[in-house]
């Protein structure tokens, strides 16, 4: 661990040196030829530049997040250039917003203290094991993201400062009690209706359109009857998992592998230690002598670590560094720890590039070897997988060569390798069969090489141990379906359209009678039913959604009833709104106030960002241009 930190600090020096070299090149007139990406600017917010490299890093992180969230669907979406452009645009807008907020923070003199930052990091769940902050995990995770401890702290500080500013603005905005009461009143409102439901499907069932009507509808609605381009495919695939199923591993092979690789099943010695880190200075050495004296007098190591150690993260845990093997903490530190004989022993003062250490041994896990019976099944699976991969790579090489030598057919490739040629029925690009439902395969099938030239695809690697070669067996270009193909669908559409016109005519007649104070009588042969629903709320599921929503859109009747009609996909309804009331005995919902406050906060935040943008000078730059060219 200490070695990694040391390397990180050296990396910073290297970066400074490289920066100086690049600067000297620029001064000498060479920089313009290098086109250093660090000088490319994506946007300028007032006097602050957002560099292309920062944008690329943020886009990469966003793609990773979306890939984890969307899984296989992401690859399909990412194959669309518009989707990639959308990601880049949204990330750039986020960086612009962050820059605006950073400038507002600086203008208002807001600051977040070191202790606040430290506590925020300690409380992050990502850095905890069993609910307790783990310093090793923390350093490991941030290093994977390209952070040093210092740069991560500053990133957290900047984020907390933005939140502090935004919270200060939003906290001045609140929801008034009468606003909550008004929304509660609307949410608790109930309505009672009668409605005459006219079934268009029943009307359509008795309607027989003429040939002329069918032809006319088809001619004017051909856009509804389009057939996308389709292909049927042939393919061969090499699947290491399938190959492994046909492989048998004997007990003798397992035992032989175990004996030859027994070191793989040995656990190395691990030790647990605590340390007190001090500055490598005269003051640090004075403190070390004082600590050593207190330890000699029976002082508690953990308490002394909490009091004196400059490693604040481990100090909180009494200096505990958890378990580690040799090679983790650096040569000097390791030598001191592994030289201690018994738990509780304390080292002499140890000097490393990080300072002065006093180390206490708190635990020992000796080296051990797992017995064969514990690892036999694992070895068997590993040997199977190894043999399967050997077969896979051999077949991969053969198929790759044959696909190039025999580009016009898969049959000869299958004959040479013993693989099977599989086939599919015709399918559209957006609805491939499961085995071919990978963006790489679909893009290959619909490429010029495969679809137009009718050649085999290049071998397509679909992950570890899975490869496929595809070709188009048959291709059908996009076209308008013929009337004969869709005649029944068109006739049904004509009947439904006519039925909808008839239903609306009946509804208009009923509506006129109701508004005139008459009660319409339903004839025995009319496809109409009279229904009613009393005291239902906005979220009621007991009646059709179209009727419910229209009922709540109607004005409250001053006296008597209000009348209206609504057209749904398979019926037309005439509605009589008879009563509007507030449900009694409804308790105030605290969650409503929270939702309203969150909604208002979101609106206020967007207003804040828009206001900052209006006051700022924001320039979006073509990423092929250099900083020096533009500013």
Coordinates of C-alpha atoms in Angstrom, one line a residue:
X1 CA 0.0 0.0 0.0
X2 CA 2.8 2.4 1.0
X3 CA 4.6 1.6 -2.2
X4 CA 1.6 2.5 -4.2
X5 CA 1.2 5.8 -2.5
X6 CA 4.9 6.5 -3.0
X7 CA 4.5 5.7 -6.7
X8 CA 1.5 8.0 -7.0
X9 CA 3.5 10.9 -5.5
X10 CA 6.3 10.2 -8.0
X11 CA 3.7 10.2 -10.8
X12 CA 2.7 13.7 -9.9
X13 CA 6.3 14.8 -10.2
X14 CA 6.6 13.1 -13.6
X15 CA 3.4 14.9 -14.7
X16 CA 4.9 18.3 -13.7
X17 CA 8.1 17.5 -15.6
X18 CA 6.2 16.4 -18.7
X19 CA 4.1 19.6 -18.4
X20 CA 7.3 21.7 -18.5
X21 CA 8.6 19.8 -21.5
X22 CA 5.4 20.3 -23.4
X23 CA 5.4 24.0 -22.4
X24 CA 9.0 24.4 -23.7
X25 CA 7.9 22.7 -27.0
X26 CA 5.0 25.2 -27.3
X27 CA 7.3 28.1 -26.7
X28 CA 9.6 26.8 -29.4
X29 CA 6.8 26.6 -31.9
X30 CA 6.5 22.8 -31.8
X31 CA 3.3 22.6 -29.7
X32 CA 1.1 23.4 -32.7
X33 CA 2.4 20.4 -34.5
X34 CA 1.9 18.1 -31.6
X35 CA -1.7 19.0 -31.2
X36 CA -1.6 18.2 -27.5
X37 CA -5.1 16.9 -26.4
X38 CA -4.7 18.6 -23.1
X39 CA -4.9 22.0 -24.9
X40 CA -8.2 21.2 -26.7
X41 CA -11.2 23.1 -25.2
X42 CA -14.7 21.8 -25.3
X43 CA -16.4 24.8 -23.7
X44 CA -15.6 28.1 -22.0
X45 CA -17.7 29.3 -19.1
X46 CA -16.8 33.0 -18.5
X47 CA -13.0 32.7 -18.0
X48 CA -13.1 29.0 -17.0
X49 CA -12.1 26.4 -19.7
X50 CA -13.6 22.9 -19.8
X51 CA -10.9 20.9 -21.6
X52 CA -11.7 18.1 -24.0
X53 CA -9.8 15.6 -21.9
X54 CA -12.0 16.3 -18.9
X55 CA -15.1 15.9 -21.2
X56 CA -13.8 12.6 -22.5
X57 CA -13.1 11.3 -19.0
X58 CA -16.7 12.3 -17.9
X59 CA -18.2 10.7 -21.1
X60 CA -16.3 7.5 -20.4
X61 CA -17.6 7.4 -16.8
X62 CA -21.2 8.1 -18.0
X63 CA -20.9 5.3 -20.6
X64 CA -19.7 2.9 -17.9
X65 CA -22.6 3.9 -15.7
X66 CA -25.2 3.4 -18.4
X67 CA -23.6 0.1 -19.5
X68 CA -23.9 -1.2 -15.9
X69 CA -27.5 0.1 -15.7
X70 CA -28.8 -1.0 -19.1
X71 CA -26.7 -4.2 -19.7
X72 CA -26.9 -5.7 -23.2
X73 CA -29.4 -3.1 -24.3
X74 CA -26.7 -0.4 -24.0
X75 CA -24.6 -1.9 -26.9
X76 CA -27.7 -1.8 -29.2
X77 CA -28.4 1.8 -28.2
X78 CA -24.7 2.8 -28.4
X79 CA -24.5 1.6 -32.0
X80 CA -26.7 4.6 -32.9
X81 CA -24.4 7.7 -33.4
X82 CA -27.3 9.9 -32.2
X83 CA -27.2 8.2 -28.8
X84 CA -23.5 8.8 -28.4
X85 CA -24.0 12.4 -29.3
X86 CA -26.8 12.7 -26.8
X87 CA -24.5 11.3 -24.0
X88 CA -21.7 13.7 -25.0
X89 CA -24.1 16.7 -25.1
X90 CA -25.7 15.9 -21.7
X91 CA -22.3 15.3 -20.0
X92 CA -21.0 18.6 -21.4
X93 CA -24.0 20.4 -20.1
X94 CA -23.4 18.9 -16.7
X95 CA -19.8 20.1 -16.7
X96 CA -20.9 23.6 -17.7
X97 CA -23.4 23.6 -14.8
X98 CA -20.7 22.5 -12.4
X99 CA -18.4 25.2 -13.6
X100 CA -21.2 27.8 -13.1
X101 CA -21.9 26.5 -9.6
X102 CA -18.2 26.5 -8.8
X103 CA -17.9 30.1 -9.8
X104 CA -21.0 31.0 -7.8
X105 CA -19.5 29.3 -4.8
X106 CA -16.2 31.3 -5.1
X107 CA -18.2 34.5 -5.6
X108 CA -20.1 34.0 -2.4
X109 CA -17.0 32.9 -0.4
X110 CA -18.4 29.5 0.6
X111 CA -16.0 26.9 1.9
X112 CA -16.1 23.4 3.2
X113 CA -13.6 22.5 6.0
X114 CA -11.2 19.6 6.0
X115 CA -13.1 17.9 8.9
X116 CA -16.3 18.1 6.9
X117 CA -14.7 16.5 3.9
X118 CA -13.0 13.8 6.0
X119 CA -16.3 12.9 7.7
X120 CA -18.1 12.8 4.3
X121 CA -15.6 10.3 2.9
X122 CA -15.7 8.2 6.1
X123 CA -19.5 8.0 5.8
X124 CA -19.5 6.9 2.1
X125 CA -20.9 3.4 2.0
X126 CA -18.6 2.5 -0.9
X127 CA -15.6 2.7 1.4
X128 CA -17.1 0.6 4.2
X129 CA -16.9 -3.1 5.2
X130 CA -19.6 -4.2 7.6
X131 CA -20.6 -0.6 8.2
X132 CA -17.0 0.5 9.1
X133 CA -14.7 2.7 7.0
X134 CA -11.9 0.7 5.4
X135 CA -8.8 2.7 4.5
X136 CA -7.4 0.0 2.2
X137 CA -10.7 -0.3 0.3
X138 CA -10.9 3.5 0.1
X139 CA -7.4 3.8 -1.4
X140 CA -7.9 0.9 -3.8
X141 CA -11.2 2.2 -5.2
X142 CA -10.1 5.8 -5.7
X143 CA -6.9 4.7 -7.4
X144 CA -8.9 2.7 -9.9
X145 CA -10.7 5.9 -10.8
X146 CA -7.4 7.7 -11.3
X147 CA -7.6 9.7 -8.0
X148 CA -4.9 10.3 -5.4
X149 CA -6.1 10.8 -1.8
X150 CA -5.6 14.5 -2.2
X151 CA -7.3 14.9 -5.5
X152 CA -10.3 12.8 -4.3
X153 CA -10.6 15.0 -1.2
X154 CA -10.7 18.1 -3.4
X155 CA -13.3 16.5 -5.7
X156 CA -15.5 15.8 -2.7
X157 CA -14.9 19.3 -1.4
X158 CA -16.0 20.9 -4.7
X159 CA -19.1 18.7 -4.8
X160 CA -20.0 19.6 -1.2
X161 CA -19.4 23.3 -1.9
X162 CA -21.8 23.2 -4.8
X163 CA -24.4 21.3 -2.7
X164 CA -23.9 23.9 0.1
X165 CA -24.6 26.8 -2.3
X166 CA -27.6 25.1 -4.0
X167 CA -29.1 24.1 -0.6
X168 CA -28.7 27.6 0.6
X169 CA -30.7 28.9 -2.4
X170 CA -33.3 26.2 -2.3
X171 CA -33.9 26.4 1.4
X172 CA -35.2 29.9 0.9
X173 CA -38.0 28.4 -1.1
X174 CA -40.8 26.6 0.7
X175 CA -44.3 25.3 0.2
X176 CA -47.0 27.3 2.1
X177 CA -49.6 25.4 4.2
X178 CA -52.5 26.7 2.0
X179 CA -50.7 25.3 -1.1
X180 CA -50.5 21.9 0.5
X181 CA -54.2 22.1 1.6
X182 CA -55.2 23.1 -2.0
X183 CA -53.4 20.1 -3.5
X184 CA -54.7 17.7 -0.8
X185 CA -58.2 19.0 -1.6
X186 CA -57.7 18.2 -5.3
X187 CA -56.2 14.8 -4.5
X188 CA -59.0 13.9 -2.1
X189 CA -61.8 15.1 -4.4
X190 CA -64.3 12.5 -5.5
X191 CA -66.7 12.5 -8.4
X192 CA -69.9 10.6 -9.3
X193 CA -70.9 9.9 -12.9
X194 CA -73.3 8.1 -15.2
X195 CA -72.0 7.2 -18.6
X196 CA -73.4 5.7 -21.8
X197 CA -70.8 3.5 -23.3
X198 CA -71.1 2.9 -27.0
X199 CA -69.2 -0.2 -28.2
X200 CA -67.5 0.5 -31.6
X201 CA -66.3 -3.1 -31.9
X202 CA -69.9 -4.3 -31.8
X203 CA -70.9 -1.8 -34.5
X204 CA -67.8 -2.8 -36.6
X205 CA -68.7 -6.5 -36.3
X206 CA -71.9 -6.0 -38.3
X207 CA -70.3 -3.7 -40.9
X208 CA -69.1 -5.1 -44.2
X209 CA -67.0 -2.6 -46.2
X210 CA -67.1 -2.6 -50.0
X211 CA -64.1 -3.4 -52.2
X212 CA -63.9 0.3 -53.1
X213 CA -63.8 1.4 -49.5
X214 CA -61.0 -1.1 -48.7
X215 CA -59.0 0.0 -51.8
X216 CA -59.4 3.7 -51.0
X217 CA -58.4 3.2 -47.4
X218 CA -55.4 1.1 -48.4
X219 CA -54.3 3.7 -51.0
X220 CA -54.4 6.6 -48.4
X221 CA -52.9 4.6 -45.5
X222 CA -50.0 2.7 -47.2
X223 CA -47.6 4.1 -44.6
X224 CA -49.4 1.8 -42.1
X225 CA -48.6 -1.3 -44.1
X226 CA -44.8 -1.2 -44.5
X227 CA -42.6 -4.3 -44.3
X228 CA -39.1 -3.5 -43.0
X229 CA -36.1 -5.2 -44.7
X230 CA -35.7 -8.8 -43.7
X231 CA -33.0 -11.4 -43.8
X232 CA -32.7 -15.1 -43.1
X233 CA -29.2 -16.1 -41.9
X234 CA -26.8 -19.0 -41.8
X235 CA -24.1 -19.1 -39.1
X236 CA -21.5 -21.2 -37.5
X237 CA -20.4 -20.6 -33.9
X238 CA -17.7 -21.8 -31.6
X239 CA -18.8 -21.9 -28.0
X240 CA -16.2 -22.9 -25.3
X241 CA -19.0 -23.6 -22.8
X242 CA -20.5 -26.2 -25.2
X243 CA -17.1 -27.6 -25.9
X244 CA -16.5 -28.0 -22.2
X245 CA -19.6 -30.1 -21.8
X246 CA -18.1 -32.9 -24.0
X247 CA -14.8 -33.0 -22.0
X248 CA -14.2 -35.6 -19.2
X249 CA -11.5 -35.1 -16.6
X250 CA -10.3 -38.1 -14.6
X251 CA -9.4 -38.1 -10.9
X252 CA -5.8 -38.9 -11.9
X253 CA -5.6 -35.7 -14.0
X254 CA -7.0 -33.7 -11.1
X255 CA -4.5 -35.2 -8.6
X256 CA -1.6 -34.7 -11.0
X257 CA -2.5 -31.1 -11.5
X258 CA -2.8 -30.5 -7.8
X259 CA 0.6 -32.0 -7.1
X260 CA 2.2 -29.9 -9.9
X261 CA 0.6 -26.7 -8.8
X262 CA 0.3 -27.2 -5.0
X263 CA 1.7 -23.7 -4.5
X264 CA -1.5 -22.3 -6.0
X265 CA -3.4 -23.7 -3.0
X266 CA -1.2 -22.3 -0.3
X267 CA -2.3 -19.2 1.5
X268 CA 0.6 -16.9 2.3
X269 CA 1.2 -15.7 5.8
X270 CA -0.8 -12.6 6.7
X271 CA -0.3 -10.2 9.5
X272 CA -2.4 -7.5 11.1
X273 CA -0.8 -4.4 12.5
X274 CA -1.5 -1.0 13.9
X275 CA 0.8 2.0 13.4
X276 CA 1.4 5.5 14.6
X277 CA 2.6 7.7 11.8
X278 CA 4.6 10.8 12.6
X279 CA 6.3 13.5 10.5
X280 CA 9.9 12.8 9.6
X281 CA 11.1 15.9 11.5
X282 CA 12.7 16.9 14.7
X283 CA 9.3 17.4 16.2
X284 CA 8.2 14.0 14.9
X285 CA 11.2 12.3 16.5
X286 CA 10.6 14.1 19.8
X287 CA 7.0 12.8 19.7
X288 CA 8.2 9.3 18.9
X289 CA 10.5 9.2 21.9
X290 CA 7.6 10.4 24.1
X291 CA 5.3 7.7 22.7
X292 CA 7.9 5.0 23.2
X293 CA 8.3 6.1 26.8
X294 CA 4.5 5.9 27.3
X295 CA 4.4 2.5 25.7
X296 CA 7.2 1.3 27.9
X297 CA 5.2 2.5 30.9
X298 CA 2.2 0.4 29.9
X299 CA 0.4 3.0 27.7
X300 CA -2.4 1.9 25.4
X301 CA -1.2 1.8 21.7
X302 CA -4.6 2.4 20.3
X303 CA -5.2 5.5 22.4
X304 CA -1.7 6.8 21.6
X305 CA -2.5 6.3 17.9
X306 CA -5.7 8.3 18.2
X307 CA -3.8 11.1 19.9
X308 CA -0.6 11.3 17.9
X309 CA -0.9 9.6 14.5
X310 CA -1.0 11.9 11.4
X311 CA -2.7 9.0 9.5
X312 CA -6.2 10.3 10.4
X313 CA -8.1 7.4 8.8
X314 CA -6.3 4.6 10.7
X315 CA -5.9 6.7 13.8
X316 CA -9.7 6.6 14.3
X317 CA -9.4 2.8 14.6
X318 CA -6.5 3.0 17.0
X319 CA -4.0 2.8 14.1
X320 CA -5.4 -0.5 12.7
X321 CA -4.3 -1.4 9.2
X322 CA -6.2 -4.6 8.9
X323 CA -4.7 -7.9 7.5
X324 CA -2.0 -7.8 4.8
X325 CA 0.6 -10.1 3.2
X326 CA 4.2 -9.3 2.2
X327 CA 4.5 -6.8 -0.7
X328 CA 1.5 -4.7 0.2
X329 CA 2.9 -2.1 2.5
X330 CA 6.4 -1.6 1.0
X331 CA 9.7 -3.3 1.7
X332 CA 10.8 -1.4 4.8
X333 CA 7.4 -1.5 6.5
X334 CA 7.0 -5.2 5.7
X335 CA 10.5 -6.1 7.1
X336 CA 9.6 -4.4 10.4
X337 CA 6.2 -6.1 10.7
X338 CA 7.3 -9.6 9.8
X339 CA 10.3 -9.3 12.1
X340 CA 8.0 -9.0 15.1
X341 CA 7.7 -12.3 16.9
X342 CA 4.5 -12.2 18.9
X343 CA 1.2 -10.4 19.0
X344 CA 1.5 -7.2 21.0
X345 CA 5.2 -6.7 20.1
X346 CA 6.1 -3.1 19.1
X347 CA 8.8 -2.2 16.6
X348 CA 11.6 0.3 16.9
X349 CA 11.1 3.6 15.0
X350 CA 10.7 2.8 11.3
X351 CA 11.4 5.3 8.6
X352 CA 9.7 5.2 5.2
X353 CA 9.0 7.8 2.5
X354 CA 5.8 8.6 4.3
X355 CA 7.3 9.5 7.6
X356 CA 8.1 7.8 10.9
X357 CA 6.2 4.7 12.1
X358 CA 5.8 2.9 15.4
X359 CA 4.3 -0.4 14.6
X360 CA 2.5 -3.0 16.8
X361 CA 1.8 -6.5 15.7
X362 CA -1.9 -7.4 16.4
X363 CA -2.4 -10.7 14.6
X364 CA -0.7 -13.6 12.6
X365 CA -2.3 -15.9 10.1
X366 CA 0.3 -18.6 9.2
X367 CA 0.8 -20.1 5.8
X368 CA -1.5 -23.1 5.0
X369 CA -2.3 -25.5 2.2
X370 CA -5.8 -26.4 1.1
X371 CA -6.3 -30.3 0.9
X372 CA -7.0 -31.9 -2.5
X373 CA -10.6 -32.8 -1.5
X374 CA -11.5 -29.2 -0.9
X375 CA -10.3 -28.0 -4.4
X376 CA -10.9 -31.1 -6.5
X377 CA -14.1 -29.9 -8.1
X378 CA -12.6 -26.5 -8.8
X379 CA -9.6 -28.1 -10.4
X380 CA -11.8 -30.3 -12.5
X381 CA -13.8 -27.3 -13.8
X382 CA -10.6 -25.4 -14.5
X383 CA -9.1 -28.3 -16.5
X384 CA -12.3 -28.6 -18.5
X385 CA -12.3 -24.9 -19.2
X386 CA -8.6 -24.9 -20.1
X387 CA -9.1 -27.8 -22.6
X388 CA -12.2 -26.2 -24.0
X389 CA -10.3 -22.9 -24.5
X390 CA -7.5 -24.8 -26.2
X391 CA -10.0 -26.4 -28.6
X392 CA -11.7 -23.0 -29.0
X393 CA -8.6 -21.2 -30.0
X394 CA -7.6 -23.9 -32.4
X395 CA -11.0 -23.8 -34.0
X396 CA -10.9 -20.0 -34.0
X397 CA -7.7 -20.0 -36.0
X398 CA -9.0 -22.6 -38.4
X399 CA -12.3 -20.7 -38.9
X400 CA -10.6 -17.3 -39.3
X401 CA -8.3 -18.7 -42.0
X402 CA -11.1 -20.6 -43.8
X403 CA -13.5 -17.7 -43.7
X404 CA -11.0 -15.6 -45.6
X405 CA -10.1 -18.4 -48.0
X406 CA -13.7 -19.5 -48.6
X407 CA -15.8 -16.3 -48.4
X408 CA -18.8 -17.6 -50.4
X409 CA -20.0 -20.4 -48.2
X410 CA -20.1 -21.8 -44.7
X411 CA -20.7 -25.4 -45.7
X412 CA -17.0 -26.0 -46.6
X413 CA -15.9 -24.3 -43.3
X414 CA -18.2 -26.6 -41.4
X415 CA -17.0 -29.6 -43.3
X416 CA -13.4 -28.8 -42.5
X417 CA -13.9 -28.1 -38.8
X418 CA -16.7 -30.4 -37.8
X419 CA -18.9 -27.4 -36.8
X420 CA -22.6 -27.2 -37.7
X421 CA -24.2 -24.7 -40.0
X422 CA -27.3 -23.3 -38.3
X423 CA -30.1 -21.4 -40.0
X424 CA -32.8 -18.9 -39.1
X425 CA -36.2 -17.9 -40.5
X426 CA -36.5 -14.4 -42.0
X427 CA -36.5 -11.6 -39.4
X428 CA -36.4 -7.8 -39.2
X429 CA -33.3 -6.0 -37.9
X430 CA -35.1 -5.0 -34.8
X431 CA -36.4 -8.5 -34.0
X432 CA -33.5 -11.0 -34.4
X433 CA -33.6 -14.5 -33.0
X434 CA -32.0 -14.9 -29.6
X435 CA -28.8 -16.5 -30.8
X436 CA -28.1 -13.5 -33.1
X437 CA -29.4 -10.8 -30.8
X438 CA -26.1 -9.0 -30.4
X439 CA -25.4 -5.6 -32.0
X440 CA -22.1 -6.9 -33.4
X441 CA -23.9 -9.7 -35.2
X442 CA -26.8 -7.5 -36.5
X443 CA -24.4 -4.8 -37.7
X444 CA -22.4 -7.5 -39.6
X445 CA -25.5 -9.1 -41.2
X446 CA -26.7 -5.8 -42.5
X447 CA -23.3 -4.6 -43.7
X448 CA -22.4 -4.2 -47.4
X449 CA -20.0 -7.1 -47.2
X450 CA -22.6 -9.6 -45.9
X451 CA -25.9 -8.3 -47.2
X452 CA -25.1 -6.8 -50.5
X453 CA -22.0 -8.8 -51.6
X454 CA -23.3 -12.0 -50.0
X455 CA -20.0 -12.9 -48.4
X456 CA -19.3 -14.5 -45.1
X457 CA -18.8 -12.0 -42.2
X458 CA -15.4 -11.6 -40.6
X459 CA -15.3 -13.8 -37.4
X460 CA -17.2 -12.0 -34.7
X461 CA -16.0 -12.3 -31.1
X462 CA -18.9 -12.2 -28.7
X463 CA -17.0 -12.4 -25.4
X464 CA -14.6 -14.8 -23.9
X465 CA -14.9 -18.2 -25.6
X466 CA -17.7 -17.3 -28.1
X467 CA -17.1 -16.6 -31.8
X468 CA -19.5 -16.6 -34.8
X469 CA -19.4 -16.2 -38.6
X470 CA -22.6 -15.3 -40.3
X471 CA -23.9 -14.9 -43.8
X472 CA -27.2 -13.8 -45.4
X473 CA -29.1 -16.7 -46.8
X474 CA -31.9 -14.6 -48.2
X475 CA -32.6 -10.8 -48.3
X476 CA -35.9 -9.0 -48.7
X477 CA -35.7 -5.2 -49.1
X478 CA -38.1 -2.9 -47.4
X479 CA -41.4 -2.6 -49.2
X480 CA -45.1 -1.7 -49.0
X481 CA -47.1 -4.8 -48.4
X482 CA -49.6 -5.7 -51.1
X483 CA -53.4 -5.3 -50.5
X484 CA -53.8 -9.0 -50.8
X485 CA -51.4 -9.5 -47.8
X486 CA -53.2 -7.1 -45.5
X487 CA -56.8 -7.1 -46.9
X488 CA -58.4 -8.5 -43.7
X489 CA -56.5 -5.9 -41.6
X490 CA -57.6 -3.1 -44.0
X491 CA -61.2 -4.3 -44.0
X492 CA -61.1 -4.3 -40.2
X493 CA -59.7 -0.8 -40.1
X494 CA -62.4 0.5 -42.5
X495 CA -65.1 -1.1 -40.3
X496 CA -63.7 0.4 -37.1
X497 CA -63.4 3.8 -38.7
X498 CA -67.0 3.6 -39.9
X499 CA -68.0 2.3 -36.5
X500 CA -66.3 5.2 -34.7
X501 CA -68.1 7.7 -37.0
X502 CA -71.4 5.9 -36.2
X503 CA -70.6 5.8 -32.4
X504 CA -69.8 9.5 -32.4
X505 CA -73.0 10.3 -34.2
X506 CA -75.0 8.3 -31.5
X507 CA -73.0 10.1 -28.8
X508 CA -73.7 13.5 -30.2
X509 CA -77.4 12.7 -30.3
X510 CA -77.4 11.5 -26.7
X511 CA -75.4 14.5 -25.6
X512 CA -77.9 16.9 -27.2
X513 CA -80.8 15.1 -25.5
X514 CA -79.1 15.2 -22.1
X515 CA -78.3 18.9 -22.4
X516 CA -81.9 19.5 -23.4
X517 CA -83.0 17.8 -20.2
X518 CA -84.2 14.6 -21.8
X519 CA -83.2 11.1 -20.7
X520 CA -82.3 9.1 -23.8
X521 CA -83.8 5.6 -24.1
X522 CA -81.5 2.8 -25.2
X523 CA -83.0 0.8 -28.0
X524 CA -82.8 -3.0 -27.7
X525 CA -80.6 -3.3 -30.8
X526 CA -78.2 -0.5 -29.9
X527 CA -74.7 -1.5 -28.7
X528 CA -74.9 0.8 -25.7
X529 CA -74.8 0.2 -22.0
X530 CA -75.5 2.6 -19.2
X531 CA -73.0 2.5 -16.3
X532 CA -72.4 4.5 -13.2
X533 CA -69.7 5.0 -10.6
X534 CA -70.0 6.9 -7.4
X535 CA -67.4 8.8 -5.3
X536 CA -64.3 7.7 -7.2
X537 CA -60.9 9.4 -6.9
X538 CA -58.4 10.4 -9.5
X539 CA -56.5 7.1 -9.1
X540 CA -59.6 4.9 -9.2
X541 CA -59.2 1.6 -11.1
X542 CA -62.9 0.7 -11.0
X543 CA -63.8 2.4 -14.3
X544 CA -62.2 3.0 -17.6
X545 CA -59.3 5.4 -17.6
X546 CA -60.6 7.6 -20.4
X547 CA -63.9 8.1 -18.6
X548 CA -62.2 8.8 -15.3
X549 CA -59.8 11.3 -16.7
X550 CA -62.4 13.1 -18.7
X551 CA -64.7 13.2 -15.6
X552 CA -62.0 15.0 -13.7
X553 CA -61.3 17.4 -16.6
X554 CA -65.0 18.5 -16.6
X555 CA -66.1 21.7 -14.7
X556 CA -67.9 21.2 -11.5
X557 CA -71.7 21.5 -12.2
X558 CA -73.3 24.6 -10.7
X559 CA -76.6 22.8 -10.5
X560 CA -77.8 19.5 -12.0
X561 CA -75.2 17.7 -14.1
X562 CA -72.4 18.5 -16.6
X563 CA -72.3 16.6 -19.8
X564 CA -69.5 15.7 -22.2
X565 CA -68.2 12.8 -24.3
X566 CA -64.9 11.0 -24.7
X567 CA -63.6 8.8 -27.5
X568 CA -61.4 5.8 -26.6
X569 CA -59.8 3.2 -28.8
X570 CA -62.8 0.8 -28.8
X571 CA -65.7 2.9 -27.5
X572 CA -67.3 6.3 -27.3
X573 CA -68.8 7.4 -24.0
X574 CA -71.3 10.1 -23.1
X575 CA -70.6 11.3 -19.5
X576 CA -73.0 12.9 -17.0
X577 CA -71.0 14.4 -14.1
X578 CA -73.5 14.4 -11.3
X579 CA -71.5 15.3 -8.1
X580 CA -68.2 16.6 -7.0
X581 CA -67.2 16.4 -3.4
X582 CA -64.3 16.1 -1.0
X583 CA -63.7 12.7 0.7
X584 CA -64.4 13.0 4.4
X585 CA -62.0 11.8 7.2
X586 CA -58.9 12.1 5.1
X587 CA -55.8 12.7 7.2
X588 CA -53.1 15.0 6.0
X589 CA -50.3 13.1 4.3
X590 CA -46.8 14.2 5.3
X591 CA -45.4 12.6 2.2
X592 CA -47.4 15.0 0.1
X593 CA -45.6 17.9 1.6
X594 CA -42.3 16.2 0.9
X595 CA -43.2 15.5 -2.7
X596 CA -44.4 19.1 -3.2
X597 CA -41.2 20.4 -1.6
X598 CA -39.0 18.1 -3.8
X599 CA -40.9 19.2 -6.9
X600 CA -40.6 22.9 -6.0
X601 CA -36.9 22.4 -5.2
X602 CA -36.3 20.8 -8.6
X603 CA -38.1 23.7 -10.4
X604 CA -36.1 26.2 -8.3
X605 CA -32.8 24.4 -9.1
X606 CA -33.5 24.5 -12.8
X607 CA -34.4 28.2 -12.5
X608 CA -31.2 28.8 -10.6
X609 CA -29.1 27.1 -13.3
X610 CA -30.9 28.9 -16.1
X611 CA -30.3 32.2 -14.3
X612 CA -26.6 31.5 -13.9
X613 CA -26.4 30.6 -17.6
X614 CA -28.2 33.8 -18.7
X615 CA -25.7 35.9 -16.7
X616 CA -22.7 33.9 -18.0
X617 CA -20.8 34.0 -21.2
X618 CA -20.7 30.4 -22.4
X619 CA -18.9 29.3 -25.6
X620 CA -19.2 25.8 -27.0
X621 CA -16.1 25.0 -29.0
X622 CA -15.5 22.6 -31.9
X623 CA -13.2 19.9 -30.3
X624 CA -10.9 19.9 -33.3
X625 CA -9.8 23.4 -32.5
X626 CA -7.1 24.2 -30.1
X627 CA -7.1 26.4 -27.0
X628 CA -4.5 28.7 -28.4
X629 CA -6.4 29.2 -31.6
X630 CA -9.6 30.3 -29.8
X631 CA -8.6 32.1 -26.7

